[in-house]
Amino acid sequence: MSELDCLECLSNRIRTNFDFRNYGHALEILTEAFPEEWSELQDALEAFSISVDELKKPGGNESPIPLKFDRVLYPKGWREIRISGDLTIFKYPRAANKKRGHFQDLPDDQIEIKGYIDGHNIDFLKKKVAFDLEWNSKDQTFDRDLLAMRTYFDCGIIDVGVIVTRSTELHDVFKKITDDKGKPILQKYGASTTHMDKLIYRLDSRRNGGCPILAVGIKKGCITGVNE
């Protein structure tokens, strides 16, 4: 199935309210290899909306926005996962009285690097699909997320990753919404926070390595209660 066919299979609401950028045939992999997981992610996108009042609330752990995905995905078996691992290196010398390229069956030395893989966490994982939400963090967070996904991919833990973030067009909406002091809330959604342009820049430069990534941008249609 082509990328266009995959997009046409999405509901009209999802196609209208989200922007999709496909890297490494991630969308095709989701559609063909992980239809159940992709359907559940679509359920989360279908149900997703943000009110103006929610936009005004503090970010971080107090933000209600990440909880919207928790409520849909956790009952379906998605879980936040952190991996760590050590690297063991074995040294096999050439066997005695053998030609070049012939080695002993057992190593005579080994080196262990503790914590060779450590601190890589993913917001949601189910089977071999990883999903991260970055609503309003420092844009360097994308580097951490992409490194985590490519590490999971290189270790054979995942086959594809999905990252949801703000569409850059939301900055126009944030200019219209003011906080309790009458100042536009755009001041807390700055240019150096996580939004689609910052993610695409990193994906275009292949910071995801070989891991297929579907980038999803939350567009204006997801916000309710905005005065035009």
mmCIF file of C-alpha atoms in Angstrom:
data_model
loop_
_atom_site.group_PDB
_atom_site.id
_atom_site.type_symbol
_atom_site.label_atom_id
_atom_site.label_comp_id
_atom_site.label_asym_id
_atom_site.label_seq_id
_atom_site.Cartn_x
_atom_site.Cartn_y
_atom_site.Cartn_z
ATOM 1 C CA MET A 1 0.000 0.000 0.000
ATOM 2 C CA SER A 2 1.384 3.412 -0.969
ATOM 3 C CA GLU A 3 1.746 6.373 1.391
ATOM 4 C CA LEU A 4 -1.179 8.089 -0.345
ATOM 5 C CA ASP A 5 -3.374 5.002 0.095
ATOM 6 C CA CYS A 6 -2.411 4.830 3.785
ATOM 7 C CA LEU A 7 -3.387 8.470 4.316
ATOM 8 C CA GLU A 8 -6.669 8.043 2.466
ATOM 9 C CA CYS A 9 -7.580 5.238 4.876
ATOM 10 C CA LEU A 10 -7.520 7.708 7.773
ATOM 11 C CA SER A 11 -10.698 9.383 8.920
ATOM 12 C CA ASN A 12 -11.478 12.834 7.575
ATOM 13 C CA ARG A 13 -11.082 14.319 11.068
ATOM 14 C CA ILE A 14 -7.572 12.928 11.457
ATOM 15 C CA ARG A 15 -6.486 14.027 7.972
ATOM 16 C CA THR A 16 -7.861 17.519 8.633
ATOM 17 C CA ASN A 17 -6.570 18.051 12.155
ATOM 18 C CA PHE A 18 -3.100 16.509 11.922
ATOM 19 C CA ASP A 19 -0.111 16.959 9.665
ATOM 20 C CA PHE A 20 1.833 13.816 8.690
ATOM 21 C CA ARG A 21 5.460 13.488 7.580
ATOM 22 C CA ASN A 22 6.627 10.008 6.670
ATOM 23 C CA TYR A 23 10.248 8.862 7.031
ATOM 24 C CA GLY A 24 11.567 5.422 6.120
ATOM 25 C CA HIS A 25 8.088 4.189 5.070
ATOM 26 C CA ALA A 26 6.926 4.354 8.693
ATOM 27 C CA LEU A 27 3.288 4.861 7.677
ATOM 28 C CA GLU A 28 3.329 1.837 5.385
ATOM 29 C CA ILE A 29 4.971 -0.301 8.089
ATOM 30 C CA LEU A 30 2.326 0.734 10.624
ATOM 31 C CA THR A 31 -0.512 0.037 8.213
ATOM 32 C CA GLU A 32 0.719 -3.323 6.947
ATOM 33 C CA ALA A 33 2.703 -4.818 9.848
ATOM 34 C CA PHE A 34 1.001 -3.336 12.920
ATOM 35 C CA PRO A 35 -2.649 -2.688 12.004
ATOM 36 C CA GLU A 36 -3.917 -3.174 15.575
ATOM 37 C CA GLU A 37 -1.390 -0.776 17.123
ATOM 38 C CA TRP A 38 -1.885 1.756 14.335
ATOM 39 C CA SER A 39 -5.664 1.565 14.815
ATOM 40 C CA GLU A 40 -5.215 2.269 18.530
ATOM 41 C CA LEU A 41 -2.988 5.262 17.811
ATOM 42 C CA GLN A 42 -5.649 6.526 15.421
ATOM 43 C CA ASP A 43 -8.215 6.155 18.226
ATOM 44 C CA ALA A 44 -6.024 8.414 20.371
ATOM 45 C CA LEU A 45 -5.735 10.992 17.588
ATOM 46 C CA GLU A 46 -9.455 10.805 16.833
ATOM 47 C CA ALA A 47 -10.323 11.538 20.462
ATOM 48 C CA PHE A 48 -7.743 14.280 20.864
ATOM 49 C CA SER A 49 -8.831 17.874 21.365
ATOM 50 C CA ILE A 50 -7.542 20.781 23.443
ATOM 51 C CA SER A 51 -9.584 23.560 24.989
ATOM 52 C CA VAL A 52 -8.390 27.125 25.406
ATOM 53 C CA ASP A 53 -8.509 26.687 29.193
ATOM 54 C CA GLU A 54 -6.211 23.676 28.929
ATOM 55 C CA LEU A 55 -3.748 25.654 26.834
ATOM 56 C CA LYS A 56 -3.501 28.228 29.598
ATOM 57 C CA LYS A 57 -2.617 25.694 32.293
ATOM 58 C CA PRO A 58 1.014 25.176 33.414
ATOM 59 C CA GLY A 59 3.138 22.773 31.448
ATOM 60 C CA GLY A 60 5.269 19.858 32.550
ATOM 61 C CA ASN A 61 3.744 17.247 34.829
ATOM 62 C CA GLU A 62 0.785 19.558 35.510
ATOM 63 C CA SER A 63 -0.265 19.719 31.873
ATOM 64 C CA PRO A 64 -3.468 17.818 31.089
ATOM 65 C CA ILE A 65 -2.431 17.226 27.476
ATOM 66 C CA PRO A 66 -0.203 14.115 27.851
ATOM 67 C CA LEU A 67 -2.899 12.538 30.033
ATOM 68 C CA LYS A 68 -5.259 12.535 27.052
ATOM 69 C CA PHE A 69 -3.070 9.934 25.367
ATOM 70 C CA ASP A 70 -2.573 7.993 28.615
ATOM 71 C CA ARG A 71 -6.328 7.542 29.000
ATOM 72 C CA VAL A 72 -6.716 6.037 25.544
ATOM 73 C CA LEU A 73 -3.527 3.995 25.214
ATOM 74 C CA TYR A 74 -2.859 2.597 28.696
ATOM 75 C CA PRO A 75 -6.095 0.538 28.793
ATOM 76 C CA LYS A 76 -5.022 -0.956 25.448
ATOM 77 C CA GLY A 77 -1.706 -2.205 26.823
ATOM 78 C CA TRP A 78 0.691 0.591 25.847
ATOM 79 C CA ARG A 79 3.362 1.270 28.476
ATOM 80 C CA GLU A 80 6.170 3.714 29.166
ATOM 81 C CA ILE A 81 9.453 1.813 28.840
ATOM 82 C CA ARG A 82 13.077 2.484 29.760
ATOM 83 C CA ILE A 83 15.878 0.221 28.589
ATOM 84 C CA SER A 84 19.414 -0.279 29.823
ATOM 85 C CA GLY A 85 22.070 -2.776 28.871
ATOM 86 C CA ASP A 86 25.730 -3.695 29.236
ATOM 87 C CA LEU A 87 28.110 -4.476 26.384
ATOM 88 C CA THR A 88 30.315 -7.571 26.649
ATOM 89 C CA ILE A 89 33.242 -7.828 24.224
ATOM 90 C CA PHE A 90 34.945 -11.217 23.695
ATOM 91 C CA LYS A 91 38.482 -11.557 22.338
ATOM 92 C CA TYR A 92 39.175 -14.720 20.314
ATOM 93 C CA PRO A 93 42.870 -15.184 19.433
ATOM 94 C CA ARG A 94 44.051 -17.153 16.429
ATOM 95 C CA ALA A 95 44.210 -20.855 17.195
ATOM 96 C CA ALA A 96 47.670 -22.301 17.728
ATOM 97 C CA ASN A 97 49.375 -23.620 14.590
ATOM 98 C CA LYS A 98 46.481 -22.366 12.404
ATOM 99 C CA LYS A 99 46.435 -20.093 9.379
ATOM 100 C CA ARG A 100 45.149 -16.556 9.480
ATOM 101 C CA GLY A 101 41.372 -16.330 10.011
ATOM 102 C CA HIS A 102 41.157 -19.456 12.209
ATOM 103 C CA PHE A 103 40.357 -18.673 15.852
ATOM 104 C CA GLN A 104 39.972 -20.485 19.146
ATOM 105 C CA ASP A 105 36.510 -21.726 20.069
ATOM 106 C CA LEU A 106 36.654 -19.949 23.412
ATOM 107 C CA PRO A 107 37.761 -16.381 24.152
ATOM 108 C CA ASP A 108 40.836 -15.763 26.233
ATOM 109 C CA ASP A 109 39.668 -12.368 27.441
ATOM 110 C CA GLN A 110 36.559 -10.266 27.680
ATOM 111 C CA ILE A 111 35.690 -6.660 28.453
ATOM 112 C CA GLU A 112 32.364 -5.570 29.946
ATOM 113 C CA ILE A 113 31.158 -1.998 29.552
ATOM 114 C CA LYS A 114 28.490 -1.327 32.152
ATOM 115 C CA GLY A 115 25.617 0.954 31.175
ATOM 116 C CA TYR A 116 26.568 0.921 27.481
ATOM 117 C CA ILE A 117 22.879 1.510 26.767
ATOM 118 C CA ASP A 118 21.160 3.438 29.532
ATOM 119 C CA GLY A 119 18.591 6.117 30.165
ATOM 120 C CA HIS A 120 16.693 5.665 26.917
ATOM 121 C CA ASN A 121 12.967 5.862 27.591
ATOM 122 C CA ILE A 122 9.885 5.940 25.370
ATOM 123 C CA ASP A 123 6.491 7.357 26.408
ATOM 124 C CA PHE A 124 4.550 4.410 24.997
ATOM 125 C CA LEU A 125 5.563 1.016 23.625
ATOM 126 C CA LYS A 126 3.443 -1.853 22.373
ATOM 127 C CA LYS A 127 4.833 -4.816 20.478
ATOM 128 C CA LYS A 128 7.423 -3.200 18.191
ATOM 129 C CA VAL A 129 5.829 0.260 17.877
ATOM 130 C CA ALA A 130 7.161 3.214 19.873
ATOM 131 C CA PHE A 131 5.179 6.402 20.429
ATOM 132 C CA ASP A 132 6.333 9.695 21.959
ATOM 133 C CA LEU A 133 4.417 12.912 22.631
ATOM 134 C CA GLU A 134 6.287 16.207 22.828
ATOM 135 C CA TRP A 135 3.824 19.020 23.453
ATOM 136 C CA ASN A 136 5.943 21.803 24.949
ATOM 137 C CA SER A 137 9.475 20.853 25.906
ATOM 138 C CA LYS A 138 12.815 22.331 24.902
ATOM 139 C CA ASP A 139 13.424 21.412 21.275
ATOM 140 C CA GLN A 140 16.602 19.498 22.235
ATOM 141 C CA THR A 141 14.206 16.895 23.625
ATOM 142 C CA PHE A 142 13.736 15.709 20.042
ATOM 143 C CA ASP A 143 17.421 14.716 19.949
ATOM 144 C CA ARG A 144 16.882 12.562 23.036
ATOM 145 C CA ASP A 145 13.723 11.000 21.579
ATOM 146 C CA LEU A 146 15.299 10.213 18.214
ATOM 147 C CA LEU A 147 18.389 8.750 19.862
ATOM 148 C CA ALA A 148 16.161 6.564 22.040
ATOM 149 C CA MET A 149 14.143 5.355 19.049
ATOM 150 C CA ARG A 150 17.183 4.601 16.907
ATOM 151 C CA THR A 151 18.723 2.723 19.869
ATOM 152 C CA TYR A 152 15.551 0.673 20.339
ATOM 153 C CA PHE A 153 15.549 0.041 16.581
ATOM 154 C CA ASP A 154 19.213 -0.995 16.467
ATOM 155 C CA CYS A 155 18.593 -3.374 19.382
ATOM 156 C CA GLY A 156 15.653 -4.983 17.568
ATOM 157 C CA ILE A 157 13.142 -3.792 20.160
ATOM 158 C CA ILE A 158 11.062 -1.692 17.742
ATOM 159 C CA ASP A 159 10.442 -1.603 13.998
ATOM 160 C CA VAL A 160 8.898 1.867 13.796
ATOM 161 C CA GLY A 161 8.410 5.041 15.826
ATOM 162 C CA VAL A 162 5.726 7.727 15.983
ATOM 163 C CA ILE A 163 6.300 11.226 17.390
ATOM 164 C CA VAL A 164 3.393 13.623 17.956
ATOM 165 C CA THR A 165 4.093 17.307 18.515
ATOM 166 C CA ARG A 166 2.558 20.721 17.831
ATOM 167 C CA SER A 167 2.155 21.879 14.277
ATOM 168 C CA THR A 168 4.062 25.120 13.877
ATOM 169 C CA GLU A 169 0.842 26.788 12.687
ATOM 170 C CA LEU A 170 -0.411 26.742 16.288
ATOM 171 C CA HIS A 171 1.799 29.742 16.994
ATOM 172 C CA ASP A 172 -0.832 31.838 15.180
ATOM 173 C CA VAL A 173 -3.475 30.553 17.600
ATOM 174 C CA PHE A 174 -1.309 31.196 20.652
ATOM 175 C CA LYS A 175 -1.002 34.847 19.651
ATOM 176 C CA LYS A 176 -4.786 35.228 19.994
ATOM 177 C CA ILE A 177 -5.134 33.558 23.388
ATOM 178 C CA THR A 178 -4.180 35.560 26.466
ATOM 179 C CA ASP A 179 -3.423 34.471 30.015
ATOM 180 C CA ASP A 180 -4.894 35.873 33.220
ATOM 181 C CA LYS A 181 -2.617 38.896 32.902
ATOM 182 C CA GLY A 182 -3.742 39.640 29.369
ATOM 183 C CA LYS A 183 -0.509 38.494 27.742
ATOM 184 C CA PRO A 184 -0.497 36.109 24.745
ATOM 185 C CA ILE A 185 0.262 32.554 25.816
ATOM 186 C CA LEU A 186 2.715 32.380 22.907
ATOM 187 C CA GLN A 187 5.363 33.462 25.435
ATOM 188 C CA LYS A 188 5.344 29.961 26.959
ATOM 189 C CA TYR A 189 5.281 28.241 23.553
ATOM 190 C CA GLY A 190 8.483 29.745 22.224
ATOM 191 C CA ALA A 191 10.367 29.129 19.000
ATOM 192 C CA SER A 192 12.880 26.935 20.834
ATOM 193 C CA THR A 193 10.269 24.517 22.141
ATOM 194 C CA THR A 194 9.025 21.315 20.522
ATOM 195 C CA HIS A 195 7.028 21.865 17.359
ATOM 196 C CA MET A 196 6.925 20.344 13.894
ATOM 197 C CA ASP A 197 9.562 22.543 12.221
ATOM 198 C CA LYS A 198 12.105 21.632 14.892
ATOM 199 C CA LEU A 199 11.362 17.923 14.448
ATOM 200 C CA ILE A 200 11.397 17.940 10.636
ATOM 201 C CA TYR A 201 14.785 19.655 10.640
ATOM 202 C CA ARG A 202 16.218 16.786 12.664
ATOM 203 C CA LEU A 203 14.523 14.076 10.609
ATOM 204 C CA ASP A 204 15.697 15.612 7.345
ATOM 205 C CA SER A 205 19.251 15.383 8.697
ATOM 206 C CA ARG A 206 18.603 11.694 9.571
ATOM 207 C CA ARG A 207 19.099 11.935 13.317
ATOM 208 C CA ASN A 208 16.716 8.987 13.544
ATOM 209 C CA GLY A 209 19.402 6.781 11.960
ATOM 210 C CA GLY A 210 17.728 3.835 10.249
ATOM 211 C CA CYS A 211 14.587 3.899 12.390
ATOM 212 C CA PRO A 212 11.415 4.656 10.379
ATOM 213 C CA ILE A 213 9.586 7.601 11.955
ATOM 214 C CA LEU A 214 6.098 9.001 11.418
ATOM 215 C CA ALA A 215 5.995 12.646 12.530
ATOM 216 C CA VAL A 216 2.503 13.907 13.422
ATOM 217 C CA GLY A 217 1.701 17.590 13.917
ATOM 218 C CA ILE A 218 -1.299 18.760 15.975
ATOM 219 C CA LYS A 219 -3.104 21.423 13.897
ATOM 220 C CA LYS A 220 -5.541 24.235 14.681
ATOM 221 C CA GLY A 221 -8.615 22.055 14.266
ATOM 222 C CA CYS A 222 -7.787 20.216 17.490
ATOM 223 C CA ILE A 223 -8.294 23.370 19.563
ATOM 224 C CA THR A 224 -11.799 24.197 20.762
ATOM 225 C CA GLY A 225 -13.107 27.552 21.946
ATOM 226 C CA VAL A 226 -10.839 29.833 19.919
ATOM 227 C CA ASN A 227 -12.403 33.139 18.852
ATOM 228 C CA GLU A 228 -11.635 33.754 15.201
#
